[in-house]
Structures are given as structure tokens and as C-alpha cells.
CSV table of C-alpha atoms in Angstrom, one decimal:
chain,number,residue,atom,x,y,z
A,1,MET,CA,76.7,179.9,118.8
A,2,LEU,CA,74.6,180.5,115.7
A,3,SER,CA,76.2,180.0,112.4
A,4,ARG,CA,76.4,183.0,110.1
A,5,HIS,CA,73.1,182.5,108.3
A,6,PHE,CA,71.1,185.6,107.3
A,7,PHE,CA,68.1,186.7,105.3
A,8,GLN,CA,69.3,187.8,101.8
A,9,GLU,CA,66.8,190.2,100.4
A,10,ASP,CA,68.7,190.5,97.1
A,11,LEU,CA,68.0,186.9,96.1
A,12,ALA,CA,65.3,186.4,93.5
A,13,PHE,CA,61.9,185.6,95.0
A,14,VAL,CA,60.8,182.0,94.4
A,15,PRO,CA,57.5,181.3,96.3
A,16,ASN,CA,57.2,178.1,98.2
A,17,HIS,CA,53.5,177.9,97.2
A,18,ARG,CA,53.0,178.5,93.5
A,19,LEU,CA,49.2,178.3,93.5
A,20,ARG,CA,48.8,180.4,96.7
A,21,TYR,CA,51.1,183.1,95.2
A,22,LEU,CA,49.2,183.1,92.0
A,23,GLY,CA,45.9,183.4,93.9
A,24,LEU,CA,47.2,186.3,95.8
A,25,SER,CA,48.4,187.9,92.6
A,26,VAL,CA,44.9,187.5,91.1
A,27,ALA,CA,43.4,189.2,94.2
A,28,CYS,CA,45.8,192.1,93.9
A,29,LEU,CA,45.1,192.3,90.1
A,30,GLY,CA,41.4,192.5,90.9
A,31,ILE,CA,41.9,195.5,93.2
A,32,ALA,CA,44.2,197.1,90.6
A,33,PHE,CA,41.5,196.6,88.0
A,34,ILE,CA,38.9,198.3,90.1
A,35,LEU,CA,41.1,201.2,90.8
A,36,GLY,CA,42.1,201.3,87.1
A,37,ILE,CA,38.6,201.4,85.9
A,38,ILE,CA,37.7,204.2,88.3
A,39,GLY,CA,40.7,206.2,87.2
A,40,LEU,CA,39.9,205.7,83.5
A,41,TYR,CA,36.2,206.5,84.2
A,42,LEU,CA,37.3,209.9,85.7
A,43,MET,CA,39.5,210.7,82.7
A,44,PRO,CA,38.0,213.0,79.9
A,45,GLU,CA,35.8,211.2,77.4
A,46,SER,CA,38.0,212.6,74.6
A,47,VAL,CA,40.8,210.4,75.9
A,48,THR,CA,39.0,207.2,76.7
A,49,HIS,CA,36.2,207.4,74.2
A,50,TRP,CA,33.9,206.2,76.9
A,51,THR,CA,30.3,207.4,77.3
A,52,LYS,CA,29.9,207.9,81.1
A,53,GLN,CA,26.2,208.2,80.9
A,54,LYS,CA,26.1,204.6,79.6
A,55,PHE,CA,27.4,202.5,82.5
A,56,GLY,CA,26.1,199.5,84.3
A,57,LEU,CA,24.9,195.9,83.8
A,58,MET,CA,22.7,196.6,80.8
A,59,SER,CA,25.6,198.5,79.2
A,60,TRP,CA,27.9,195.4,79.9
A,61,LEU,CA,25.4,193.1,78.2
A,62,GLU,CA,25.1,195.3,75.2
A,63,ASN,CA,28.8,195.9,74.8
A,64,VAL,CA,29.5,192.1,75.0
A,65,HIS,CA,26.8,191.5,72.4
A,66,LEU,CA,28.2,194.1,70.1
A,67,GLY,CA,31.9,193.3,70.4
A,68,PRO,CA,34.6,192.8,69.5
A,69,VAL,CA,35.2,195.8,67.2
A,70,PHE,CA,38.2,197.8,66.1
A,71,ASP,CA,38.6,200.7,68.4
A,72,ASN,CA,39.9,204.3,67.9
A,73,ASP,CA,41.9,204.5,71.1
A,74,LEU,CA,45.1,206.5,71.2
A,75,PHE,CA,48.4,204.8,70.2
A,76,ILE,CA,49.7,204.9,73.8
A,77,PHE,CA,46.7,202.8,75.0
A,78,ASN,CA,46.7,200.1,72.3
A,79,TRP,CA,50.5,199.7,71.7
A,80,VAL,CA,52.1,200.8,74.9
A,81,LEU,CA,49.8,200.3,77.9
A,82,HIS,CA,48.1,197.1,76.8
A,83,PRO,CA,51.4,195.3,76.0
A,84,TYR,CA,52.8,196.7,79.3
A,85,PHE,CA,49.9,195.4,81.4
A,86,GLY,CA,49.9,192.2,79.4
A,87,ALA,CA,53.5,191.9,80.7
A,88,ILE,CA,52.4,192.5,84.2
A,89,TYR,CA,49.7,189.8,83.9
A,90,PHE,CA,52.4,187.4,82.5
A,91,MET,CA,54.8,188.3,85.3
A,92,GLN,CA,52.3,187.0,87.9
A,93,ALA,CA,52.4,183.4,86.5
A,94,ARG,CA,56.2,183.5,85.9
A,95,MET,CA,57.0,184.9,89.4
A,96,ALA,CA,54.7,182.2,90.9
A,97,GLY,CA,57.0,179.7,89.3
A,98,TYR,CA,55.1,178.6,86.2
A,99,LYS,CA,56.7,178.1,82.7
A,100,PHE,CA,56.5,180.5,79.8
A,101,PHE,CA,53.4,179.0,78.0
A,102,THR,CA,51.5,178.8,81.3
A,103,GLY,CA,52.2,182.5,81.6
A,104,VAL,CA,50.9,183.1,78.1
A,105,LEU,CA,47.7,181.2,78.9
A,106,PHE,CA,47.3,183.1,82.2
A,107,THR,CA,47.8,186.4,80.3
A,108,ALA,CA,45.2,185.5,77.7
A,109,LEU,CA,42.6,184.5,80.4
A,110,VAL,CA,43.2,187.7,82.5
A,111,SER,CA,43.3,190.1,79.6
A,112,THR,CA,40.2,188.6,77.8
A,113,PHE,CA,37.9,187.7,80.6
A,114,PHE,CA,39.0,189.8,83.6
A,115,TRP,CA,39.5,193.0,81.7
A,116,GLU,CA,38.3,193.1,78.1
A,117,TYR,CA,35.1,191.2,78.6
A,118,GLY,CA,35.0,191.9,82.3
A,119,LEU,CA,35.4,195.4,83.9
A,120,GLU,CA,36.1,197.3,80.7
A,121,ALA,CA,33.0,195.9,79.0
A,122,PHE,CA,30.9,197.9,81.5
A,123,VAL,CA,31.9,201.1,79.6
A,124,GLU,CA,33.3,200.0,76.2
A,125,VAL,CA,32.7,197.4,73.5
A,126,PRO,CA,35.6,194.8,73.6
A,127,SER,CA,38.4,195.8,71.3
A,128,ILE,CA,39.9,193.6,68.6
A,129,GLN,CA,43.3,195.2,68.9
A,130,ASP,CA,43.3,194.7,72.6
A,131,LEU,CA,42.2,191.1,72.4
A,132,ILE,CA,45.2,190.4,70.0
A,133,CYS,CA,48.0,192.6,71.3
A,134,THR,CA,47.7,192.1,75.1
A,135,PRO,CA,48.0,188.3,75.1
A,136,THR,CA,50.6,188.2,72.3
A,137,LEU,CA,52.9,191.2,72.9
A,138,GLY,CA,52.4,191.1,76.7
A,139,PRO,CA,54.2,187.8,77.2
A,140,LEU,CA,57.0,188.8,74.9
A,141,VAL,CA,57.6,192.0,76.9
A,142,GLY,CA,56.9,190.1,80.1
A,143,GLU,CA,59.6,187.5,79.5
A,144,ILE,CA,62.1,190.3,79.1
A,145,PHE,CA,60.7,191.8,82.4
A,146,TYR,CA,61.0,188.5,84.1
A,147,HIS,CA,64.7,187.9,83.3
A,148,THR,CA,65.5,191.5,84.0
A,149,SER,CA,63.9,191.3,87.4
A,150,GLN,CA,65.8,188.1,88.2
A,151,ARG,CA,69.1,189.8,87.3
A,152,LEU,CA,68.2,192.8,89.4
A,153,GLN,CA,67.5,190.7,92.4
A,154,GLN,CA,71.0,189.2,92.4
A,155,PRO,CA,73.7,190.9,94.7
A,156,SER,CA,75.1,193.9,92.9
A,157,LYS,CA,76.6,197.3,93.5
A,158,MET,CA,73.6,199.1,92.0
A,159,PRO,CA,71.9,201.6,94.4
A,160,LYS,CA,69.0,199.9,96.3
A,161,PHE,CA,66.7,202.8,95.4
A,162,PHE,CA,67.3,202.3,91.7
A,163,VAL,CA,66.8,198.5,92.0
A,164,GLY,CA,63.6,199.0,93.9
A,165,CYS,CA,62.1,201.5,91.4
A,166,ALA,CA,63.1,199.2,88.5
A,167,LEU,CA,61.5,196.2,90.2
A,168,PHE,CA,58.3,198.2,90.9
A,169,PHE,CA,58.1,199.2,87.2
A,170,LEU,CA,58.7,195.6,86.0
A,171,ASP,CA,56.1,194.1,88.3
A,172,PHE,CA,54.3,196.4,90.7
A,173,ILE,CA,51.9,193.6,91.8
A,174,GLY,CA,54.8,191.3,92.7
A,175,PHE,CA,56.7,194.1,94.3
A,176,SER,CA,53.8,194.8,96.6
A,177,ILE,CA,53.3,191.2,97.4
A,178,GLN,CA,56.9,190.6,98.2
A,179,LYS,CA,58.0,193.8,99.8
A,180,LEU,CA,54.9,195.0,101.6
A,181,GLY,CA,54.4,191.8,103.6
A,182,PHE,CA,51.4,190.4,101.7
A,183,ALA,CA,53.3,187.2,100.9
A,184,LYS,CA,54.3,186.6,104.5
A,185,ALA,CA,50.8,187.3,105.7
A,186,CYS,CA,49.6,184.6,103.5
A,187,GLY,CA,52.3,182.1,104.5
A,188,ILE,CA,54.3,182.4,101.4
A,189,CYS,CA,58.1,182.4,101.7
A,190,ASN,CA,61.0,182.9,99.4
A,191,LYS,CA,62.6,179.5,98.8
A,192,ASN,CA,65.9,181.3,97.9
A,193,ALA,CA,66.0,183.1,101.2
A,194,ILE,CA,68.5,182.1,103.9
A,195,TYR,CA,67.1,182.1,107.5
A,196,GLN,CA,68.7,182.3,110.8
A,197,GLU,CA,68.7,178.9,112.5
A,198,ASN,CA,66.1,180.1,115.1
A,199,THR,CA,63.8,181.7,112.5
A,200,PRO,CA,60.7,179.5,111.8
A,201,LYS,CA,60.0,178.8,108.2
A,202,CYS,CA,56.6,179.3,106.6
């Protein structure tokens, strides 16, 4: 007779392969970046301050050469969305199992080279505010997100729907990886999980 072991979904996710989890996060971030740049490109120019007629490789080269400069973006972009997405970048390293300062380095690399001097530079000159606030404020917000997500994933009486929505807000990349089967498909398991005796481990 099998002992009473079971898979506990409420336990905090700790991947058994840190680098593999982080690589999967980077792939998901790349997809999110492409979708994000398309969404921003479709927004009115009065909001993004992007010139849609000027888009492409030559535009990227020119923008990289001209930058960085102080931008005139709306407050919500510079001081709300950039710190929030910096926190999302930071969460990928922390959820993979890396320490705080590794998360800070990861955030700086992603925000600077993947986004500011990467995709966004196709349509906009790199921004001084974004280069500063994303890798600095992002990890500070991200560390709060990280500890909050760890607490939410412990057994509690809170409604599952509320917990799920909160976890999605705190780390929509990690939520997708863990809850939609991407981790399992890549052979990544939760080390905190308890399996039935006849369930093979990754």
C-alpha cells in the first residue's frame, strides 16, 4: 500500500535545474518582448513618442549612436512600468534559485541589452531614466515581489483564485512556466514538491 505522499501545489517552486529554468525564462522574456514591442508600436505616437515611419535596422544603428538621452515619456512609463518590469526580470533569476546580487546583474543585463539597446532601440533612442531606474528600482521592487510570492505559495486559507491572480501579477513569466506546463516540458521539477512513490521524478 502506498504511503500518503502527494503533490503539494501550494509549496514554493524551487527548480531542480537553475540554469535550465533561467534559460527558459529568457526564452519567455524574448517572446514577451516581441509582443510588447508590437503592442507599443500599435499605440498612438502621442503616448509612446515613437515615429513609426522610422523603424528598422538603420533606425536601430542611428538610435544607438545618438543615445542615451533624457526622454519625455509619461510618468507611468518611466516610474511605474519600468520598475515593474525590472522586478519581473529580477524575479526570473530569484525564482531560478540565484541570490539577490545575481538577480540585480541579470536585471541590468536584460533591461540594458535586451530591451533598451535591443528591441526598443529600433524605434527609440535609449533613455537615461530607463537605464537607471529599471536596474535599480526593479530589483528593490522585485525582492518584495519574491518574498511575497514565497509567502503566497505556502498553505493558507486564501482563495485559490486570489492567490493565482496575485502570483500572475508578481511574476507572469514564472507563473506561465510553472502553471502552464513549460517547466515540466523542459524537464524542470519543483524540488519542494512531494511525489507519489510511483511517480517518476524529472
